[in-house]
Short mmCIF file of C-alpha atoms and ligand atoms in Angstrom, two decimals:
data_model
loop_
_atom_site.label_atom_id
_atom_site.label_comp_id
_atom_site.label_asym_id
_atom_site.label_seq_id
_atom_site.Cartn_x
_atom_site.Cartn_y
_atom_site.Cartn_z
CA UNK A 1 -104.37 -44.03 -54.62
CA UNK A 2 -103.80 -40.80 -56.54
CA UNK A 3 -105.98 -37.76 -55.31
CA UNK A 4 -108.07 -38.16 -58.24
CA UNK A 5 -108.30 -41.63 -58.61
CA UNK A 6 -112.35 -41.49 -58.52
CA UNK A 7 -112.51 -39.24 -61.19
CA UNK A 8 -111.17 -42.03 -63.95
CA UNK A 9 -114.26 -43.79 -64.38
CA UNK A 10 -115.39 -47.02 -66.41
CA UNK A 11 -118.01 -47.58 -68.85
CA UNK A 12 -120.03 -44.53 -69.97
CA UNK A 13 -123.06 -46.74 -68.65
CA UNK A 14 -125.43 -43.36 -70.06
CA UNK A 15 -124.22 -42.69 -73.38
CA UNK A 16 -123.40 -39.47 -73.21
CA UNK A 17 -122.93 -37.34 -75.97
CA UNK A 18 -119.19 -37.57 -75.37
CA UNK A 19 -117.91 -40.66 -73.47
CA UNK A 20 -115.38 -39.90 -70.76
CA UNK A 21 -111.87 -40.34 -72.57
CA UNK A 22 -110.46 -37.80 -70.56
CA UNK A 23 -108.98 -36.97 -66.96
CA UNK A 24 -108.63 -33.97 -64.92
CA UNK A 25 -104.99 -34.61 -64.02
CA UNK A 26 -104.21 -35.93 -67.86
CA UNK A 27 -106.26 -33.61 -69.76
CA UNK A 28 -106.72 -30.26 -68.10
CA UNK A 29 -103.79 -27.99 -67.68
CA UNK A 30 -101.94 -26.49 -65.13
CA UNK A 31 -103.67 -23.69 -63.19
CA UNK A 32 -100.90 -22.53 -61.15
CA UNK A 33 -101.34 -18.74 -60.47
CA UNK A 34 -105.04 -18.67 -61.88
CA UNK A 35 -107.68 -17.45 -59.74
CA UNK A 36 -111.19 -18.84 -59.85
CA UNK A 37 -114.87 -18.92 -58.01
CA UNK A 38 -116.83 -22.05 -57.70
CA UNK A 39 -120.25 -20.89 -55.86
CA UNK A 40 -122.43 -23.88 -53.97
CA UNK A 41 -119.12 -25.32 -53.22
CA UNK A 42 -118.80 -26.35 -50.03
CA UNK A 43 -119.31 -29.82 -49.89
CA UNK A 44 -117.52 -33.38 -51.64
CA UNK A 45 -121.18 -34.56 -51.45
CA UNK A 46 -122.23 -32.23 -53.71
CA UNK A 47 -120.84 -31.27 -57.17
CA UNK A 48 -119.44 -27.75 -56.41
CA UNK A 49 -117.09 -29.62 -53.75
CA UNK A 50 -115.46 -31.38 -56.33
CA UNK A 51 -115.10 -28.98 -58.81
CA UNK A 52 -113.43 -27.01 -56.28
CA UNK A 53 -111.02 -29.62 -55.17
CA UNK A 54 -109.90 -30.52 -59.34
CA UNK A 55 -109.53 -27.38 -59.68
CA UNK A 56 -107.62 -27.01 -56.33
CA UNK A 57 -105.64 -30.20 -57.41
CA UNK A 58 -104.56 -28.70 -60.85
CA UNK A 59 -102.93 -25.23 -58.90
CA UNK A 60 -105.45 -22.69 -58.82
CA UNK A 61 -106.47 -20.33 -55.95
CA UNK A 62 -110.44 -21.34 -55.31
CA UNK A 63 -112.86 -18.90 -53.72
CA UNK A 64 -115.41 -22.09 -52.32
CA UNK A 65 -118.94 -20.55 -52.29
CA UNK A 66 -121.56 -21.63 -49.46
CA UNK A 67 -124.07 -19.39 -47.47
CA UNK A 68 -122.52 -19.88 -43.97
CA UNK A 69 -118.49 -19.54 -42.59
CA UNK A 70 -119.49 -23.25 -40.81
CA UNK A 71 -120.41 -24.81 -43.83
CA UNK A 72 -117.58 -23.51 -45.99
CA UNK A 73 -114.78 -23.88 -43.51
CA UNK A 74 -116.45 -27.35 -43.17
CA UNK A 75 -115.89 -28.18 -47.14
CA UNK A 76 -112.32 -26.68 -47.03
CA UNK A 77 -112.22 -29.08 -44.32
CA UNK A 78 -113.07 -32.06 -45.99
CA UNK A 79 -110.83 -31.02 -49.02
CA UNK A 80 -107.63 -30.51 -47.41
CA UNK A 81 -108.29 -34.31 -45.60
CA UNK A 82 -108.57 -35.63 -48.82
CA UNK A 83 -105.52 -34.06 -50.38
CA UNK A 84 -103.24 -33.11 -47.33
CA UNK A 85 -100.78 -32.08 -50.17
CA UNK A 86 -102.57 -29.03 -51.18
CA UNK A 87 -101.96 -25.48 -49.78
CA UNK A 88 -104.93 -24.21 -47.49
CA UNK A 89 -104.13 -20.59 -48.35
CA UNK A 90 -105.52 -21.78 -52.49
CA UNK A 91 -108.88 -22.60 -50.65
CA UNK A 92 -110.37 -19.17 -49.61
CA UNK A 93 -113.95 -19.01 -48.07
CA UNK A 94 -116.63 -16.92 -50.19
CA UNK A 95 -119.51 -16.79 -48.06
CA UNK A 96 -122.80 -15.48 -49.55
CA UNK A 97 -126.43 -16.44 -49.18
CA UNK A 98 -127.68 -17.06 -52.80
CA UNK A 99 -130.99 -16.21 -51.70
CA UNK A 100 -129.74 -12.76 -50.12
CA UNK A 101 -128.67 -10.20 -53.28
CA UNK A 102 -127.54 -7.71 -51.15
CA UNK A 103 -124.64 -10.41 -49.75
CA UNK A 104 -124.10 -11.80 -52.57
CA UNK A 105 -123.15 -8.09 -54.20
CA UNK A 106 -121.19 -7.35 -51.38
CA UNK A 107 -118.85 -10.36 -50.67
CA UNK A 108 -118.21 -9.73 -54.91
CA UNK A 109 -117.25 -6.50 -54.22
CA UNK A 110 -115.01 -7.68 -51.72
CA UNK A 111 -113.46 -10.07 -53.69
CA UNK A 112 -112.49 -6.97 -56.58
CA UNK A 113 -110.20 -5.56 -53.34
CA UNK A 114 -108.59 -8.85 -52.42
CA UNK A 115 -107.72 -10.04 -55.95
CA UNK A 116 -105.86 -8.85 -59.27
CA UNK A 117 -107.44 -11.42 -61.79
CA UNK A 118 -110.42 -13.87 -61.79
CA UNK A 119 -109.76 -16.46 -64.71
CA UNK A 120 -113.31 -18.50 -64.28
CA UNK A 121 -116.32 -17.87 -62.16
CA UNK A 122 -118.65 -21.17 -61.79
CA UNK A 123 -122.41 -20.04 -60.73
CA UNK A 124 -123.34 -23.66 -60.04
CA UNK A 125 -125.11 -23.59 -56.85
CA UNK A 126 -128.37 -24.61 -56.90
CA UNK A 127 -131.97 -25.78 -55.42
CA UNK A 128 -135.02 -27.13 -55.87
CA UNK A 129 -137.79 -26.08 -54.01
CA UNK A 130 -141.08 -27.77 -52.99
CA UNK A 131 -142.87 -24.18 -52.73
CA UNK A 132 -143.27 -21.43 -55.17
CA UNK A 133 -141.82 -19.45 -51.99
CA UNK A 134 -141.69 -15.57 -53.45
CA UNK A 135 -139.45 -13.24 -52.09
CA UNK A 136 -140.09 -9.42 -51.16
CA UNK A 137 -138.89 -8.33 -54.42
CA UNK A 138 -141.75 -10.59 -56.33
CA UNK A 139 -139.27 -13.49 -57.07
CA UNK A 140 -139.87 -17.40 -56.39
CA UNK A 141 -136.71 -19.08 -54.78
CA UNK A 142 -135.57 -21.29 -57.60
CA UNK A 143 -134.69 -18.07 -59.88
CA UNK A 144 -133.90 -15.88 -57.25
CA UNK A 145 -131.21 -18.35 -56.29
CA UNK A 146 -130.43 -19.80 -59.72
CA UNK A 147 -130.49 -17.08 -61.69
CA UNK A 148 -130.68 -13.59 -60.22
CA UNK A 149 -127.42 -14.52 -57.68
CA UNK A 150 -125.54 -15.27 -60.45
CA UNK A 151 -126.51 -12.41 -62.46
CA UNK A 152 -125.79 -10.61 -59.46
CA UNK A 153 -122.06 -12.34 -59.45
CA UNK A 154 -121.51 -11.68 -63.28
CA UNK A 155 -122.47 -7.75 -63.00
CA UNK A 156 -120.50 -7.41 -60.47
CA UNK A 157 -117.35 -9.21 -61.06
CA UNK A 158 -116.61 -7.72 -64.73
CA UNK A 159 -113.88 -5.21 -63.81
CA UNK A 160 -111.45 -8.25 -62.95
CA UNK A 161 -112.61 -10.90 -65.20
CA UNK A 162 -112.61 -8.55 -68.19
CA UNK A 163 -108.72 -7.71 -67.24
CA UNK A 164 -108.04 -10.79 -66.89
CA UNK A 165 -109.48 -11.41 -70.28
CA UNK A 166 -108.05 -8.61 -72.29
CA UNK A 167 -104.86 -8.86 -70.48
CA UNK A 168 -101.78 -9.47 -72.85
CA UNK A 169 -100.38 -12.42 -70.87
CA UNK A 170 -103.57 -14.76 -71.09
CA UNK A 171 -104.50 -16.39 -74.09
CA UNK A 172 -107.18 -16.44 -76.41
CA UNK A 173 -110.55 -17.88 -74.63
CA UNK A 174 -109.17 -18.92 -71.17
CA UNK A 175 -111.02 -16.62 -69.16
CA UNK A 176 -114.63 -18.40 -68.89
CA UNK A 177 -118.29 -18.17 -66.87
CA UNK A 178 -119.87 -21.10 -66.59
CA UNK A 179 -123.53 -21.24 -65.57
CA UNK A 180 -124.38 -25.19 -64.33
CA UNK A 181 -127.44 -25.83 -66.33
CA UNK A 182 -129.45 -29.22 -66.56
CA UNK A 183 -130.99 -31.24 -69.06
CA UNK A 184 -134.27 -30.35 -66.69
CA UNK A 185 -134.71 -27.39 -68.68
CA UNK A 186 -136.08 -29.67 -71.42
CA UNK A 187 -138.63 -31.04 -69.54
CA UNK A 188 -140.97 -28.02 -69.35
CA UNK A 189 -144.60 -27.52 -70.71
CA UNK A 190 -145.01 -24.86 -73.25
CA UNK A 191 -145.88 -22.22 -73.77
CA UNK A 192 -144.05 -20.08 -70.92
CA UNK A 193 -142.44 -16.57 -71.13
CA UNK A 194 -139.96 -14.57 -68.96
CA UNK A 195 -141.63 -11.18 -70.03
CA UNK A 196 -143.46 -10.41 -66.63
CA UNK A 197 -142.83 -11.62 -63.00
CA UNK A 198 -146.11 -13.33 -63.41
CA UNK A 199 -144.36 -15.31 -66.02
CA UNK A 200 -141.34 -16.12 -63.81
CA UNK A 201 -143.77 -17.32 -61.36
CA UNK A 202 -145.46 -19.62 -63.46
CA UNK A 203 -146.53 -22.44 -60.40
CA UNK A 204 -146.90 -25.18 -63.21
CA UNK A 205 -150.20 -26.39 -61.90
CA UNK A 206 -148.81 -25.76 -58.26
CA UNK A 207 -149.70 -28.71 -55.70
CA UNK A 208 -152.16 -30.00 -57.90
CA UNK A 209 -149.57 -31.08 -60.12
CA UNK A 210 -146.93 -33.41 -58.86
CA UNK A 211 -144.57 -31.99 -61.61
CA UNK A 212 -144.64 -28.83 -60.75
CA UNK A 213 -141.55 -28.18 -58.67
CA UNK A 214 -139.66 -29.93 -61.68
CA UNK A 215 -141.08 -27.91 -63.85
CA UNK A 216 -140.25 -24.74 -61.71
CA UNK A 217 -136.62 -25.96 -61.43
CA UNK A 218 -136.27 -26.60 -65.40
CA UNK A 219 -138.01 -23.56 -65.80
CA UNK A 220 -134.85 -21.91 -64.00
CA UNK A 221 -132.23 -24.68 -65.45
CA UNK A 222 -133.85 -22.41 -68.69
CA UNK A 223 -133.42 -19.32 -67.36
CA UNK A 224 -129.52 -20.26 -67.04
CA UNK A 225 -128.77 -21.07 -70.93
CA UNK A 226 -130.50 -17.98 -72.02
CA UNK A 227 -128.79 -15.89 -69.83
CA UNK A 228 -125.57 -17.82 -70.67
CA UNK A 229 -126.41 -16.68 -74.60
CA UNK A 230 -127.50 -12.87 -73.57
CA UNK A 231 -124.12 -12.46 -71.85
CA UNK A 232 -122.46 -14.35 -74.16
CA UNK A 233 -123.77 -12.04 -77.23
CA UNK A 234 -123.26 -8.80 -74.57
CA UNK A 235 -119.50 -9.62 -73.95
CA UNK A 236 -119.11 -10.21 -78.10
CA UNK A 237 -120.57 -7.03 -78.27
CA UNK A 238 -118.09 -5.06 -76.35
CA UNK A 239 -114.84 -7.39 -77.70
CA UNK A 240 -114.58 -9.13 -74.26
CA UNK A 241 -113.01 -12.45 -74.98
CA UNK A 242 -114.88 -14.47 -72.20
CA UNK A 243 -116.46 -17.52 -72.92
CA UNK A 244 -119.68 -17.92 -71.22
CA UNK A 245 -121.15 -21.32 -71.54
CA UNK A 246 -123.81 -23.93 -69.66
CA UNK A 247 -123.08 -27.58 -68.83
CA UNK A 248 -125.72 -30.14 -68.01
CA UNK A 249 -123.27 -31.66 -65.40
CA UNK A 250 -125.24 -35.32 -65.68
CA UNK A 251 -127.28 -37.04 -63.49
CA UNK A 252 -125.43 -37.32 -60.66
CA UNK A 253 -125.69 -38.48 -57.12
CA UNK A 254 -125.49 -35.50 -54.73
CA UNK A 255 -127.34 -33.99 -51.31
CA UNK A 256 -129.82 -32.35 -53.69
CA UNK A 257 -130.23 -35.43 -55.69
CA UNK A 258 -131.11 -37.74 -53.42
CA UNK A 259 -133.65 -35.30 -51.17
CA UNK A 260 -135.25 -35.46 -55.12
CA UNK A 261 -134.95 -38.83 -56.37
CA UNK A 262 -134.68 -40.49 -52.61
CA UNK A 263 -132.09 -42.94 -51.78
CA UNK A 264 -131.96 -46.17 -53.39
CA UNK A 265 -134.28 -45.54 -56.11
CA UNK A 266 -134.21 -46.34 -59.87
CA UNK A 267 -133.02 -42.87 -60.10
CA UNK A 268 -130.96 -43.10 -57.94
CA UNK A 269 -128.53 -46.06 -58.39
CA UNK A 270 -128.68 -45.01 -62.19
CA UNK A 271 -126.39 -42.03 -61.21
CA UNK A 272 -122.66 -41.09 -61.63
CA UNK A 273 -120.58 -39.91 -58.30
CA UNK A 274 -120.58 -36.47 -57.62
CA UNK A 275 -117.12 -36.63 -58.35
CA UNK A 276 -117.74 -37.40 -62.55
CA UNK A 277 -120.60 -34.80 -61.85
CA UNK A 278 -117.88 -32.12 -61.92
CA UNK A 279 -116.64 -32.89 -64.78
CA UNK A 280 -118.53 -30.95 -67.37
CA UNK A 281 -118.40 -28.12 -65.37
CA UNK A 282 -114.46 -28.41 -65.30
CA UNK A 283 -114.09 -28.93 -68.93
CA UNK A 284 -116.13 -25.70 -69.58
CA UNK A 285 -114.05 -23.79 -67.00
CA UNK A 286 -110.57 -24.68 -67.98
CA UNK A 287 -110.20 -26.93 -70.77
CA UNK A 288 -107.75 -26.18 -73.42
CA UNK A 289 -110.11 -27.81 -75.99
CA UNK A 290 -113.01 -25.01 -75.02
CA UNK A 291 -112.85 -22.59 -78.29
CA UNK A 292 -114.73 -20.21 -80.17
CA UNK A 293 -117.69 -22.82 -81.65
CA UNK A 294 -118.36 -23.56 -77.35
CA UNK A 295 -119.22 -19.57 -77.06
CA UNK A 296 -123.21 -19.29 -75.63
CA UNK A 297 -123.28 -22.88 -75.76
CA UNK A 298 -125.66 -25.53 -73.78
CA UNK A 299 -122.73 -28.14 -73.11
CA UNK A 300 -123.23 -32.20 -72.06
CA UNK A 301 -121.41 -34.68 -70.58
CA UNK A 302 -118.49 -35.40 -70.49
CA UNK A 303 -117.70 -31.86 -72.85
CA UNK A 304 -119.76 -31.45 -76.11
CA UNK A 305 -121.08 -28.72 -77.55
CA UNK A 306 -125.02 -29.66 -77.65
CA UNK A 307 -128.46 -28.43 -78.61
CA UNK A 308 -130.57 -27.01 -76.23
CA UNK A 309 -134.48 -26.41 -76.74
CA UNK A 310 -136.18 -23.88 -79.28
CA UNK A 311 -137.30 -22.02 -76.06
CA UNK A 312 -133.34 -21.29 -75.06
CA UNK A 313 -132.91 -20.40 -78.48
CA UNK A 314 -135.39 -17.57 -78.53
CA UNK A 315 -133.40 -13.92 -78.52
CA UNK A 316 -136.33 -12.61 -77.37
CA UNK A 317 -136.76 -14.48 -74.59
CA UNK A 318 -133.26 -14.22 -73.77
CA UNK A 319 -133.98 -10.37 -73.64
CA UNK A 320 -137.19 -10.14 -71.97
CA UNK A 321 -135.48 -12.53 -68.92
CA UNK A 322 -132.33 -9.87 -69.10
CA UNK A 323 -134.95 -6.85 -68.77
CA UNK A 324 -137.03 -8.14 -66.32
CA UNK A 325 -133.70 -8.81 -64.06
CA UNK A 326 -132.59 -5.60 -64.11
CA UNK A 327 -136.50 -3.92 -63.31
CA UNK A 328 -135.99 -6.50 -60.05
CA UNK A 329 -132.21 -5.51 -59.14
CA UNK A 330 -133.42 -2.06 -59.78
CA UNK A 331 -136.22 -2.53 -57.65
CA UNK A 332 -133.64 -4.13 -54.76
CA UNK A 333 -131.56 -1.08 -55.17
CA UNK A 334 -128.64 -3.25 -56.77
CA UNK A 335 -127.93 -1.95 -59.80
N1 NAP B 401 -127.17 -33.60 -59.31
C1 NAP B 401 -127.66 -33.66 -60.55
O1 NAP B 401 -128.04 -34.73 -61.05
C2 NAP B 401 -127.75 -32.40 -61.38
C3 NAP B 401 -128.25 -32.52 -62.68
C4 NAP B 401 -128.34 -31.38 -63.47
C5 NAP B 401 -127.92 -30.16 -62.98
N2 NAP B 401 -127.44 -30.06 -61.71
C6 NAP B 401 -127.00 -28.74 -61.25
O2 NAP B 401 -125.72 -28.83 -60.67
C7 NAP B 401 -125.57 -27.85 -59.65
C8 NAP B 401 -125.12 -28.52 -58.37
O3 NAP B 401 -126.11 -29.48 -58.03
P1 NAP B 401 -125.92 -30.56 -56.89
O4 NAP B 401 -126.62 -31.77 -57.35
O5 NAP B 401 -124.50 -30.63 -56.48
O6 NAP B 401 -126.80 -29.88 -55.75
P2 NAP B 401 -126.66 -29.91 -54.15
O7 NAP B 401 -126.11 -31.20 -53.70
O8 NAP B 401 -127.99 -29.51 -53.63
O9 NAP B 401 -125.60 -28.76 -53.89
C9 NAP B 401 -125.97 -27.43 -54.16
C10 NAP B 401 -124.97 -26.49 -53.57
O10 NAP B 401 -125.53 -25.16 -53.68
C11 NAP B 401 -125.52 -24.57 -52.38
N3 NAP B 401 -126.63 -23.65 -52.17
C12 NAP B 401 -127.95 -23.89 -52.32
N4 NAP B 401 -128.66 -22.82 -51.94
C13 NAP B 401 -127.77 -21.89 -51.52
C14 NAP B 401 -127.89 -20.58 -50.99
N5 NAP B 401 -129.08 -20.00 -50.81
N6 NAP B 401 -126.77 -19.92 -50.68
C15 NAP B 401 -125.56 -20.48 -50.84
N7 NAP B 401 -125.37 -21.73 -51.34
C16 NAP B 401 -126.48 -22.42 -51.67
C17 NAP B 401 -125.63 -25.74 -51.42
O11 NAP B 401 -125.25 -25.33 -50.13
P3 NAP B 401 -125.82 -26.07 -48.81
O12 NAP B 401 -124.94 -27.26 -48.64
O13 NAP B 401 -125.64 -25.05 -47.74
O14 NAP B 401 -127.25 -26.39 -49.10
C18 NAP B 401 -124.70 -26.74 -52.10
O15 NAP B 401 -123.36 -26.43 -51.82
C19 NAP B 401 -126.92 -27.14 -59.52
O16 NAP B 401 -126.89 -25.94 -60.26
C20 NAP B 401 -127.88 -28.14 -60.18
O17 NAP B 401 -129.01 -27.50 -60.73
C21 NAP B 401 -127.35 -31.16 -60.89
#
């Protein structure tokens, strides 16, 4: 059995938008010499795991994201037992706490000294919490780790992704962000706003309302495509040829899943592998087929250009979620 083998899947029992006519090790290219960060990936059970190992499969040095040295070292672990052919020194531990800024900020800052290019950054890790659960700086958990980490990540990483970008050697479009979105951020009641904090921590009827923590979670799933279009627009601004896009990975049986769904649920057993989970993801990171019309895009399964909500489509709202970031880094002292 190849390394990959449980990536080739059968029927497209969902009907995605695109069915799965492609494979990682026919379809995507060779990464050899390209440098990439997959955060929220340090476990096989879990998407991020096996978006690292592709991408470890296909050549590329992967920084593997998770908020403790035991965990990652763990998921390196795991990979290199699966695929004893590939070199440990590609798997390099980046060890941040989502939910701690001030980490987060620093381990990037590390990562400017140890490297000379970052081709694609993947802000997938994620959660779902049962608790509104603010933080000091006024923030609930699911966008403090959903969103502001990553925006954390992508201000912080620019001086060696745009290089890598604008450098003469890489070609047009290869250097990409991808924020891992979900088709949860369709499922939220409107109206809701990002202009205040008291906006972001919108409780969605709170525990008198059995939806709420979904709706908290697509609320942030949100948060992620209009970021994905501010940057986007941002980075077109200043001539930065990065594409910035956000994948709805599927539904897809994972750690986080199944504390959700439960195990052996409708729900559940209706779900792809984690393995096919990191697919989307992939295809927005390092596809060859990923061009100008995927720019800003929400993307679905198994790599289509899709259409998000009127909410995610709303500049404004795409601003006021920017502006309010930056008053709370500000306030954090990290910007
Ligand atoms: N599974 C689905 O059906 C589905 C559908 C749509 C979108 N998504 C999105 O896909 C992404 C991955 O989801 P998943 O299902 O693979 O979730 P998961 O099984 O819960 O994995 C999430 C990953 O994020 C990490 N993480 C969470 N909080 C962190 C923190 N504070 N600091 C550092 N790392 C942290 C976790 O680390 P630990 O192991 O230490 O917790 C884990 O590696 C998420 O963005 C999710 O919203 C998933």
């Amino acid at each position: 059995m190849s390394d990959s083998s449980n990536t080739s899947v059968g029927p497209d029992k969902f009907h995605y938008s695109r069915p799965l006519d492609w494979s990682p090790t026919n379809d995507l290219p060779n990464l050899k010499g390209k440098v990439g960060i997959v955060t929220g990936g340090n476990s096989l059970d879990s998407i991020g795991g096996n978006i690292v190992h592709q991408l470890a499969l296909l050549g590329a040095k992967v920084y593997v994201g998770g908020r403790s040295s035991e965990r990652v070292e763990h998921g390196i672990h795991s990979i290199l037992t699966t695929s004893p052919s590939l070199a440990p020194a590609n798997l390099v531990p980046f060890v941040a706490d989502l939910s701690n800024w001030t980490q987060v900020k620093q381990r990037a800052e590390q990562f400017l000294q140890e490297e000379t290019r970052l081709d694609f950054l993947i802000n997938n890790g994620g959660v779902w919490t049962d608790d509104l659960d603010i933080n000091e700086f006024g923030v609930n958990a699911d966008l403090a780790v959903n969103h502001i980490a990553h925006f954390v990540l992508t201000q912080t990483l620019p001086p060696l992704l745009s290089k890598t970008a604008l450098s003469s050697s890489t070609p047009k479009n290869a250097v990409r962000i991808v924020n891992v979105s979900s088709n949860a951020h369709s499922i939220i009641p409107q109206p809701t706003s990002f202009a205040t904090l008291a906006d972001w921590n919108n409780d969605f009827g709170g525990k008198q309302n059995q939806w709420s923590p979904a709706f908290r979670y697509g609320f942030s799933k949100a948060a992620n495509i209009l970021f994905t279009k501010e940057l986007q627009r941002r980075l077109d601004a200043e001539d930065v040829p990065i594409v910035v896009t956000a994948p709805h990975p599927g539904s897809i049986l994972t750690t986080g899943f199944a504390k959700v769904v439960g195990v052996d649920t409708e729900e559940w057993k209706n779900s792809l592998p984690a393995s096919q989970g990191a697919l989307t993801p992939l295809w927005c990171a390092v596809s060859e087929q990923v061009d100008d019309t995927c720019k800003g895009r929400y993307i679905m399964p198994f790599g289509v250009v899709a259409e998000n909500t009127e909410f995610c489509d709303d500049e404004t709202e795409a601003k006021n979620l920017w502006r309010v970031t930056e008053e709370v880094l500000g306030s954090a002292k990290l910007l």
